[in-house]
Amino acid sequence: MTPEFLGDDLRALRRGKGLSIEELARRAGVSVRAISEIERGRTRRPHPSTTRRISGALGVEQLPQDQATAAVGAASGPRDDSADSAGTYAGDARFQLPAATRLFAGRSREVAELMAAATASDSAGWLVIAAVDGMAGIGKSALAIHTAHQLKDRYGDGQLFVDLHAHSAGREPMSAADALEALLRSLGVPAQAIPPGVEARAALYRSRTAGTRTLILLDNAVDTAQIRPLLPGEAGCLVLITSRTRLTGLDDAHTMTLDVLDIDQAAMLLRQVAGPHRIGADQTDAVAELVELCGRLPLALRIAGARLRHRPALHVPDLVTQLRDATDRLVQLRDTDRDVTAVFATSYARLPNAEQRLFRLLGLLPGDDIDAYAAANLADLGDVRTAEHLLESLLDHSLLLQHQAGRYRLHDLVRAYARTLAQRQAPGEQDPAAARLLDYYQHTARCAQALVTSTPRLRVEGPAPKVAPTLTDRTSAWAWLRTERSNLLAAFSHAATRDRLRAVRLAGAMAALLAVDGPWDEAITVHTAAAGLAEQLRLPAVLGSALTDLAYLRALTGDFIGAATDLEAALRHCDMVDAHLGYANALTLLAQISAFTGDRTTAERHLDHAIERYGQLDEHLGLANAYTQRGTVYRLNGDYPSAEHDLHAALAGYESLGDPEGQATALSNLGVIHETTGDYPTATRYQQQALHLHRQAGNRIGQARAFLGLGQAYAHAGAHHAAIDAEQQALCLFRDVADPNGEANALGNLGYFKRLAGAPEDGLPDLQDALEIFRRIGARGNEVWALDLYAGTVAATGDHLRALQLYDDVLRLARQTNMPGVEAAAHAGIGQCHRHLGGVEDSVVHLRHALDMFLRLGLKTEAGRVHVLLGET
C-alpha cells in the first residue's frame, strides 16, 4: 500500500463517519498534524500505535502491523538490514519509559500539578516543558516516571527516555550530540542518516517530532545548554526533565523544586518498602523518629525500608537506635546498590573549588540557617557579594535549601555529609572558621543590643568582623536579633563546650532579646549556664555581669528573692575587682526590685550609691537611668517634688546624650506623677510628648508603652472610651512587634478600662487572654496583677462568690511572689465582696488590712479609697 492509498483510505473512512480531522484526532489521542500528514501521503511510515489508535477511533479492523510495515517499506524502497541492526526503528523502540513502581508514596500534589501543566499548555497550543529539580535522593526521577506513566495514553506516537548522566558515578555527562543520536535512533532514523553536528541533529529531531504526540523524559540533566537542543519545535509533545540543577534558562518551562516528603508520606513510603505487616501499627512513634533520622529523604527511606524487608530480625526501634547513635549516620544509609553518601558526592564533585570550600564549611554551622553576611565571615571572604554568589550557586546545585529570601539551610543528611568532608579534607580550617562565625554573631548581636536597650555595658575587646549588616535603628536591630535568634542560641550552646568566655559574651549579647521575647524559662536556662561558665573562668567582673542578666530574668518571672540573691552575689564579685560599671548596674536593678517589693527605703539607698558610682565613671546613660528609677521611688513614697526633680534631671541627661528613647521614658514617668496628683491635662501632655518622640525614632515598642501610659491617664481622668482606644492601639503595636509581655499588659489594661466604662463582661475575655500569655511566658508577677484585675472585673459583673475564690488565689500568689501592693489590693477586693454578700465583719477586717498595707507602702491614693470604703461599711 502506497502512502497515497493509505491516506485516501483514511480520508474516506473519516468522512464516512462524519468526522473532521480535529474530532478524529481528539478521539484517537493523536495530533491533528499526524492525521493530516497521513491523509496527504507525507507520512511514509506511521507508527503502529498511531494506526491502532486511529482504527479504534473509526471502529474498523486495523491492518496487521507487518502488512502496514511491509506496505510502507515497499513504498520506501528495498529494506536495509544493516540499517536495522544499526538502530533503525523496530518494534516498540519508541516506548522506552522505565517500569512504573508500586512503591510510590505521596507527591499527589506534585503529580497533579505536572498533569495540569501538561493539559493547560497543550490545550493552548504550546510545547509542554516541565522541569523538576531538587537535591540528590529527593525522588525526582521517581516522580517524573510515575507522572509519565499517568500521561502516556495521551502521547501515542512514542514515549522516549534518555538518562543524561549529569551525576552518574564513574562517567561523564552525556553530550547533547550523543543524546540527539539516541533520540533519533529511537525515532527510526538509520545510523548512517544521522548528521554529525548538534545543530543538524537537532533540526532533524525537530522534524521527526513535528506533528506527533510524543513524550520525552530527559532524566538527570546537567544544565540548560545540554537540554535546549533536545526540545521539540512544535506543540503536541511533552518534555519532562529532572535535574539537581535549577534550569533557570528554560523560560517557557513549568518548574518545580521538590522538597522532602511530609512525615505521613515518608512513613507510608517506609511501610511500602518494608513490606506488608513488617511494621506494626503500634510503632507510630518509632516510625516517626526513623523517618526524621532519614531526613524524610526518599532514597534514605528506601534504603532503611529495604533493610527492614530483608532482615527479619531487625525491627524499627533497632534501626532507630543504630541511626541515632551512629557517629556518621550516612554510613548506615547504604546497601549493595544504593548509597546516600555516594549520590551527595556526585553533586559535590561537580562544584567549582570555591563552592566546594564553602559547602564544606557550612557543615560546621551550629544553627539552622545562614545568610550571606554569616557565610562571608565563616569562609573569610571579606565580600558579601561573593558569599551571595556562592550560596546561590549551591542553591542552584540543590545542595542548599532556601526557605525565605536571602536565607539558606542544609538538609540534615547533606549537613552530615558536609561536616564529614570538612573533617576529612580540611581539618585545619574548622576551628578558625567556627571562631570567625561566632565572633560575627557576638559582635553583631552586641551592636544590635546597644540600639534596643538602655543598660550601659562594657565594650568587648577584639577585631570587628570583616563584613556585617548595617544596623542603624531599633527596627533594623530587632529584625536582625529576631531573625538570628535560633542561630545565636545554637552558637551559645556550641561555644559553651569549646570556648567558655565566648559563650558568656554571647549570652550577654542576647540579654535584651531573651528578656523581651521570652520564653523566660529558656532565657533563665541560658543565663544560668552563662553564670556557671563565668564562675569556672574565675573572672569576677564577667560573672557579676552574667548574674545581673540572670537576676533581671528572675525578676520578670516574679522570683524577686532569687533575683535579689543573684544581685547581691554580683555586687560582691564586681566589688572584688573594682568593676564599677557592673556594680552600679547591679545596684540599680536591686533598687528596682526593692521598690517593687515595698522596701523603698533600701531602694532609695541603693540608687543613691548607684548615682554616685555612675558619676565617678562619668557614665551619663547609667546616671540618667538611675535618676529615672529614683524618681519612681520618690513618686511611690508620695514625695512628688523630689520625683519631678530627678525625672527632669534624667530628661536633661538623655537630651545631652541625644537619646530620644530615654527622653520619652522620663516624660512618660513625669506623666504618671501628674496623673497621680490629679493633674490629668499635664499627664496627658507628657504622655503625648513621649509618644511623639517614640514615633520620631521609629520605636514601635516605645510607642506601644506610651499608649499604655496615655490610656492610664485618660482612664483616671474619667475618659474611659479614650483610654480604651489608646490601649487598643498599644495592643496592635505590641502584637506587630511580637512583644508578648507588652501585649498582655495592654490586654490587662483594656479589660480593666472596659470595667470602668461600665462593661465588665466585655473586659473578661481580654483579662483571660492576658493571664494566658503571662502564664505562657512565665511572668508570675504580672500574672498576679492581671488576676487581681480579673477578680475585680468578675465582682463587677455581680458574681461576688466567684470573685472571692479568685481573690484567694491572688492573695496566695502575691505572697509567693512578694508583691505587697497587689496583696493589699486583694484584701480591698475581698472586703468589698464580703460587704456585697452581707458579711460586714469580714469586710471590715480585710479593708483594715488593706488600709494598713497601703499606708505602710506609702500608697496614699489607694489608702484614701479604702478609707472611704470603711466609712461606708
Short mmCIF file of C-alpha atoms in Angstrom, two decimals, residues 239-474:
data_model
loop_
_atom_site.label_atom_id
_atom_site.label_comp_id
_atom_site.label_asym_id
_atom_site.label_seq_id
_atom_site.Cartn_x
_atom_site.Cartn_y
_atom_site.Cartn_z
CA VAL A 239 9.09 17.13 27.71
CA LEU A 240 9.69 16.09 31.33
CA ILE A 241 13.11 16.98 32.71
CA THR A 242 14.77 16.12 36.00
CA SER A 243 17.91 17.78 37.28
CA ARG A 244 19.72 18.54 40.50
CA THR A 245 20.45 21.95 38.98
CA ARG A 246 17.83 24.64 38.59
CA LEU A 247 17.33 25.09 34.86
CA THR A 248 16.78 28.82 35.05
CA GLY A 249 17.44 29.30 31.33
CA LEU A 250 14.27 27.45 30.30
CA ASP A 251 11.97 30.45 30.35
CA ASP A 252 8.96 28.56 28.98
CA ALA A 253 9.22 25.61 31.35
CA HIS A 254 6.92 24.84 34.22
CA THR A 255 9.46 24.45 37.02
CA MET A 256 9.06 22.54 40.27
CA THR A 257 11.52 22.20 43.15
CA LEU A 258 10.91 19.06 45.19
CA ASP A 259 11.08 19.16 48.95
CA VAL A 260 11.36 16.19 51.27
CA LEU A 261 8.21 14.17 51.95
CA ASP A 262 5.97 15.23 54.79
CA ILE A 263 6.03 12.92 57.79
CA ASP A 264 2.91 10.95 56.80
CA GLN A 265 4.11 10.42 53.23
CA ALA A 266 7.54 9.41 54.49
CA ALA A 267 6.04 6.87 56.88
CA MET A 268 3.87 5.48 54.06
CA LEU A 269 6.89 5.01 51.78
CA LEU A 270 8.86 3.34 54.56
CA ARG A 271 5.99 0.91 55.21
CA GLN A 272 5.58 0.16 51.50
CA VAL A 273 9.25 -0.68 51.02
CA ALA A 274 9.47 -2.70 54.24
CA GLY A 275 6.60 -4.86 53.04
CA PRO A 276 3.13 -5.73 54.31
CA HIS A 277 2.81 -6.42 58.04
CA ARG A 278 6.53 -5.73 58.53
CA ILE A 279 5.93 -2.61 60.64
CA GLY A 280 3.29 -2.87 63.33
CA ALA A 281 0.52 -0.32 63.73
CA ASP A 282 1.69 0.27 67.30
CA GLN A 283 5.08 1.56 66.18
CA THR A 284 3.91 5.03 65.13
CA ASP A 285 6.34 6.92 67.37
CA ALA A 286 9.32 4.79 66.37
CA VAL A 287 8.42 5.16 62.69
CA ALA A 288 8.13 8.94 63.11
CA GLU A 289 11.61 9.08 64.64
CA LEU A 290 13.06 6.82 61.96
CA VAL A 291 11.73 8.90 59.08
CA GLU A 292 13.16 12.04 60.72
CA LEU A 293 16.53 10.33 61.13
CA CYS A 294 16.31 9.60 57.40
CA GLY A 295 15.63 13.28 56.84
CA ARG A 296 12.35 12.29 55.11
CA LEU A 297 14.53 11.79 52.04
CA PRO A 298 13.02 9.13 49.72
CA LEU A 299 16.37 7.48 48.92
CA ALA A 300 17.27 7.14 52.60
CA LEU A 301 13.77 5.86 53.39
CA ARG A 302 14.02 3.22 50.65
CA ILE A 303 17.36 2.02 51.99
CA ALA A 304 16.01 1.86 55.55
CA GLY A 305 12.85 0.08 54.36
CA ALA A 306 14.88 -2.44 52.36
CA ARG A 307 16.96 -3.28 55.44
CA LEU A 308 13.77 -3.99 57.36
CA ARG A 309 12.37 -6.03 54.48
CA HIS A 310 15.40 -8.28 54.09
CA ARG A 311 16.43 -8.64 57.72
CA PRO A 312 13.54 -10.19 59.66
CA ALA A 313 15.41 -9.93 62.96
CA LEU A 314 15.80 -6.15 62.56
CA HIS A 315 12.96 -4.02 63.89
CA VAL A 316 12.18 -0.32 63.65
CA PRO A 317 13.44 0.52 67.19
CA ASP A 318 16.71 -1.30 66.40
CA LEU A 319 17.21 0.76 63.26
CA VAL A 320 16.32 3.96 65.14
CA THR A 321 18.99 3.16 67.72
CA GLN A 322 21.59 2.44 65.04
CA LEU A 323 20.95 5.72 63.23
CA ARG A 324 20.61 7.82 66.39
CA ASP A 325 23.80 6.53 67.97
CA ALA A 326 25.92 6.42 64.82
CA THR A 327 28.90 8.77 64.73
CA ASP A 328 28.35 9.01 60.98
CA ARG A 329 24.69 8.41 60.21
CA LEU A 330 25.36 8.26 56.48
CA VAL A 331 27.36 5.05 56.90
CA GLN A 332 24.11 3.36 57.98
CA LEU A 333 22.25 4.63 54.91
CA ARG A 334 23.73 2.42 52.23
CA ASP A 335 23.19 -1.03 50.80
CA THR A 336 24.70 -3.09 47.98
CA ASP A 337 23.19 -0.91 45.25
CA ARG A 338 22.45 2.44 46.85
CA ASP A 339 24.42 4.88 48.97
CA VAL A 340 23.24 8.29 50.19
CA THR A 341 26.84 9.47 50.57
CA ALA A 342 27.62 8.45 47.00
CA VAL A 343 24.77 10.46 45.49
CA PHE A 344 25.80 13.51 47.51
CA ALA A 345 29.39 13.01 46.39
CA THR A 346 28.45 13.18 42.71
CA SER A 347 26.81 16.57 43.32
CA TYR A 348 29.82 17.82 45.29
CA ALA A 349 32.26 16.65 42.62
CA ARG A 350 30.64 18.91 40.01
CA LEU A 351 31.13 22.06 42.10
CA PRO A 352 33.87 24.62 41.40
CA ASN A 353 36.58 24.87 44.07
CA ALA A 354 35.15 27.96 45.79
CA GLU A 355 31.70 26.38 46.15
CA GLN A 356 33.27 23.15 47.42
CA ARG A 357 35.12 25.04 50.16
CA LEU A 358 32.04 26.97 51.30
CA PHE A 359 29.95 23.79 51.22
CA ARG A 360 32.41 22.01 53.50
CA LEU A 361 32.46 24.91 55.94
CA LEU A 362 28.65 25.08 56.02
CA GLY A 363 28.77 21.68 57.66
CA LEU A 364 30.22 23.42 60.72
CA LEU A 365 27.15 25.64 61.26
CA PRO A 366 25.85 25.42 64.82
CA GLY A 367 22.46 26.82 63.84
CA ASP A 368 19.67 26.09 61.41
CA ASP A 369 20.34 28.53 58.60
CA ILE A 370 22.69 31.22 57.32
CA ASP A 371 22.73 34.44 55.32
CA ALA A 372 25.41 35.95 53.13
CA TYR A 373 26.99 38.01 55.96
CA ALA A 374 27.45 34.97 58.16
CA ALA A 375 28.71 32.93 55.22
CA ALA A 376 31.24 35.61 54.31
CA ASN A 377 32.67 35.51 57.83
CA LEU A 378 32.57 31.73 58.03
CA ALA A 379 34.60 31.41 54.83
CA ASP A 380 36.72 34.54 55.44
CA LEU A 381 35.60 36.03 52.13
CA GLY A 382 35.54 39.68 53.12
CA ASP A 383 32.93 40.39 50.45
CA VAL A 384 29.22 39.77 50.95
CA ARG A 385 28.54 39.74 47.20
CA THR A 386 30.92 36.84 46.71
CA ALA A 387 29.18 35.00 49.52
CA GLU A 388 25.78 35.64 47.90
CA HIS A 389 27.06 34.31 44.58
CA LEU A 390 28.44 31.13 46.15
CA LEU A 391 25.29 30.50 48.18
CA GLU A 392 23.09 30.94 45.13
CA SER A 393 25.34 28.58 43.18
CA LEU A 394 24.96 25.92 45.89
CA LEU A 395 21.22 26.54 45.83
CA ASP A 396 21.15 26.07 42.05
CA HIS A 397 23.01 22.77 42.51
CA SER A 398 20.36 21.70 45.07
CA LEU A 399 22.90 21.39 47.86
CA LEU A 400 21.20 24.19 49.80
CA LEU A 401 17.57 24.92 50.52
CA GLN A 402 16.09 28.42 50.62
CA HIS A 403 13.17 28.85 52.99
CA GLN A 404 13.00 32.63 52.64
CA ALA A 405 14.72 35.25 50.54
CA GLY A 406 18.39 35.58 51.44
CA ARG A 407 18.42 32.71 53.95
CA TYR A 408 19.71 29.24 53.28
CA ARG A 409 19.84 25.92 55.12
CA LEU A 410 21.21 22.43 54.66
CA HIS A 411 19.16 19.27 54.73
CA ASP A 412 20.18 17.27 57.81
CA LEU A 413 21.84 14.48 55.81
CA VAL A 414 23.57 16.96 53.47
CA ARG A 415 24.86 18.77 56.56
CA ALA A 416 26.26 15.49 57.89
CA TYR A 417 28.00 14.90 54.56
CA ALA A 418 29.42 18.45 54.51
CA ARG A 419 30.67 18.07 58.08
CA THR A 420 32.39 14.79 57.17
CA LEU A 421 34.09 16.48 54.22
CA ALA A 422 35.29 19.32 56.45
CA GLN A 423 36.77 16.85 58.93
CA ARG A 424 38.48 14.77 56.27
CA GLN A 425 39.55 17.23 53.60
CA ALA A 426 40.36 20.40 55.55
CA PRO A 427 40.68 19.66 59.28
CA GLY A 428 42.83 22.75 59.82
CA GLU A 429 40.05 25.06 58.63
CA GLN A 430 37.41 24.02 61.14
CA ASP A 431 38.38 25.89 64.31
CA PRO A 432 39.33 29.21 62.62
CA ALA A 433 36.13 29.16 60.55
CA ALA A 434 33.93 28.44 63.58
CA ALA A 435 35.68 31.18 65.57
CA ARG A 436 35.09 33.73 62.81
CA LEU A 437 31.40 32.83 62.68
CA LEU A 438 30.93 33.04 66.45
CA ASP A 439 32.80 36.35 66.57
CA TYR A 440 30.48 37.68 63.88
CA TYR A 441 27.38 36.64 65.82
CA GLN A 442 28.73 38.05 69.09
CA HIS A 443 29.81 41.39 67.61
CA THR A 444 26.65 41.99 65.59
CA ALA A 445 24.38 40.94 68.46
CA ARG A 446 26.13 43.42 70.76
CA CYS A 447 25.76 46.20 68.18
CA ALA A 448 22.07 45.36 67.80
CA GLN A 449 21.54 45.18 71.55
CA ALA A 450 23.10 48.61 72.02
CA LEU A 451 20.30 50.01 69.84
CA VAL A 452 17.46 48.37 71.74
CA THR A 453 18.48 48.58 75.39
CA SER A 454 19.34 51.44 77.72
CA THR A 455 21.63 49.47 80.02
CA PRO A 456 25.28 50.56 79.69
CA ARG A 457 27.70 47.67 79.06
CA LEU A 458 31.45 47.36 78.88
CA ARG A 459 32.85 47.13 75.36
CA VAL A 460 34.31 43.76 74.41
CA GLU A 461 37.80 43.98 73.00
CA GLY A 462 38.63 42.29 69.73
CA PRO A 463 38.55 42.91 65.98
CA ALA A 464 35.25 43.57 64.27
CA PRO A 465 34.11 41.07 61.62
CA LYS A 466 35.14 41.81 58.04
CA VAL A 467 31.54 42.22 56.90
CA ALA A 468 28.39 42.85 58.89
CA PRO A 469 24.94 44.30 58.19
CA THR A 470 24.39 47.99 58.82
CA LEU A 471 22.05 48.38 61.80
CA THR A 472 21.03 51.99 62.25
CA ASP A 473 17.90 51.95 64.38
CA ARG A 474 15.80 49.85 66.71
#
